[in-house]
Amino acid sequence: MDYKEYIAKRILISGVSEQQIYTSIELPPNSDVGDYALPCFKFAKILRKSPAAIAEQLKESVPSDEIISEVSAVNGYLNFKINKSGLAARTLAEISAMRGSYGSSDIGNGKTVCIDYSSVNVAKPFHIGHLSTTVLGSALYKIHKFLGYNVVGINHLGDYGTQFGKLICAYKHWGDKGEVEKGGIHAVNELYVRFNREATEDMQTEAREYFRLIESGDREANEIFEWFKSLTLEYVKKIYNRLGVTFDSYAGERFYTDKMQPVIDELREKGLLKESEGAQIVDLSDYNMPPCLILRSDGASLYATRDLAAAIYRKNTYDFYKCLYVVAYQQNLHFQQVFKVLELMGKSWAKDLVHVAYGMVSLEDGAMSTRAGKVVWLEEVITRCVEKARAIIEEKNPSLENKDEIAEKVGVGAVIFGALYNAKIKDIVFSYDKVLSFEGETGVYVQYTCARANSVLLKSGERGCCPQNYLPEAEEFEVVKALAAFPDTVKEAAEKYEPCYIARYAVDLAQKYNKFYIGYKILTAEGDAKQFRLALTEATLQTLKNALGLLGIGVPEKM
Ligand code: ARG
């Protein structure tokens, strides 16, 4: 049950919607005053009264009942105390009934959300810079599914452009079939790097010709290109598997080759296309933006042209309610331009396109850029994290079974959690020691808490149940309240496109559970207290599993 909703339904303020009241309700840090609170400051203007007077007046109109045990007005806040035993019994019963689907909802109502994420580039390194888009996009995918949306995950492959002419040229000059087969994407990438370093003028000309050949459907050129593409996909799919990331479509830029002309025609018909120095552009100076380039002077299309075609194709194919682009903030302008052009074309749905921008990830030694050749492959980071996790486990718990499997869950979880713990727009510096700390605000800490809860349940051999009239102690009630807040947290994460809400929630719940765990006897407690504490432990384990699952992180039974 959603307690915020329960409270919001009971408060009437003229001119303020239930939804606005709902989102205004807070969980005070100190539950001495109340378990929920409505700050009345923002209503002062509408009601032309002081916040204190509003709180006083509202207090009279909200009677206490079997759920709300006390209502008070203090300093402009309307505070609610919840009937503790009722809340505890209801929450634990709900979790035990819903289990893996606790926190889910049907608010999505089957509406379709397209999510464009990861979107790797063929023959280029899948590097640490792709971490955020991959795990953020995947988490948003899982979160939306959990909320009843129909989700389409799209990997908008970077598989179009003159670089592929260069690549084929390099392969023709220096490549060896067997070596490329063996070296896979790394070998292909080396050819590309070598081309950029060593290619002569003649080779540059040749490369342009190869690009033209791909475009015109030449068999050999396309075969080589498709081969490079499949090597790339084979490679990235292995990493997606480790990260638990999936896609419904791999329609990349090249897929739009034959879908751009109708868009160009439509732009022209609508009088939006202008010539500028031989190129075709859409002028956006009225909107304080540089022009959006549609065709270069040599007639070649651009990244934006393909994104216009892709957006229209997605709308026609999926009739999305929203289409999210999980792409770094460096592309802010690109998406502003593309969205604006679609709006000018009269696409009313342009407002449903959302650029979910995120910050950069770098390593502690500053490595990350491709340009300096200092590129760090994502796979290396994952593997190193798993190795380190393996070493830590070996040290902490040498007799543990299935150490490799557990190390994989912990190491991969650490990488994902590390990337999702902060607000997405922040630049982050990835530190192996930090993400693998058992004590910090980490995935490992949450997983460890799960293992702890699991061991309590295994030792007791019984499933607790919440006794109807059990009155929880302070630390127990903190856990209950955190458990009850999960469904709301999931919704907020979706609304703000912030999986970090769920990551932070998991740490908070784990901390509260550990406080309880340290302060109270569980296995040696008696009667109702024992039953309640076991049920609380099981509910915490389940909820943490659900939370981590939405982020794409598995939970080992033992650690
Ligand atoms: N492949 C692009 C890059 O690495 C990202 C593509 C994002 N999606 C899109 N529809 N533009 O920069």
PDB file of N, CA and C in Angstrom, residues 228 246 252 446 539:
ATOM      1  N   PHE A 228      33.032  -7.334 -40.310  1.00  0.00           N
ATOM      2  CA  PHE A 228      33.493  -6.492 -39.192  1.00  0.00           C
ATOM      3  C   PHE A 228      32.352  -6.239 -38.208  1.00  0.00           C
ATOM      4  N   THR A 246      19.991  -6.508 -22.402  1.00  0.00           N
ATOM      5  CA  THR A 246      19.401  -7.064 -23.626  1.00  0.00           C
ATOM      6  C   THR A 246      18.806  -5.961 -24.504  1.00  0.00           C
ATOM      7  N   GLY A 252      20.643  -0.061 -36.563  1.00  0.00           N
ATOM      8  CA  GLY A 252      21.619   1.025 -36.405  1.00  0.00           C
ATOM      9  C   GLY A 252      21.464   2.095 -37.459  1.00  0.00           C
ATOM     10  N   VAL A 446      25.487  -3.863  -0.232  1.00  0.00           N
ATOM     11  CA  VAL A 446      24.091  -4.310  -0.300  1.00  0.00           C
ATOM     12  C   VAL A 446      24.045  -5.833  -0.472  1.00  0.00           C
ATOM     13  N   ALA A 539      11.618 -10.031   4.318  1.00  0.00           N
ATOM     14  CA  ALA A 539      11.090  -8.932   3.488  1.00  0.00           C
ATOM     15  C   ALA A 539      12.232  -8.037   3.015  1.00  0.00           C
TER      16      ALA A 539
END
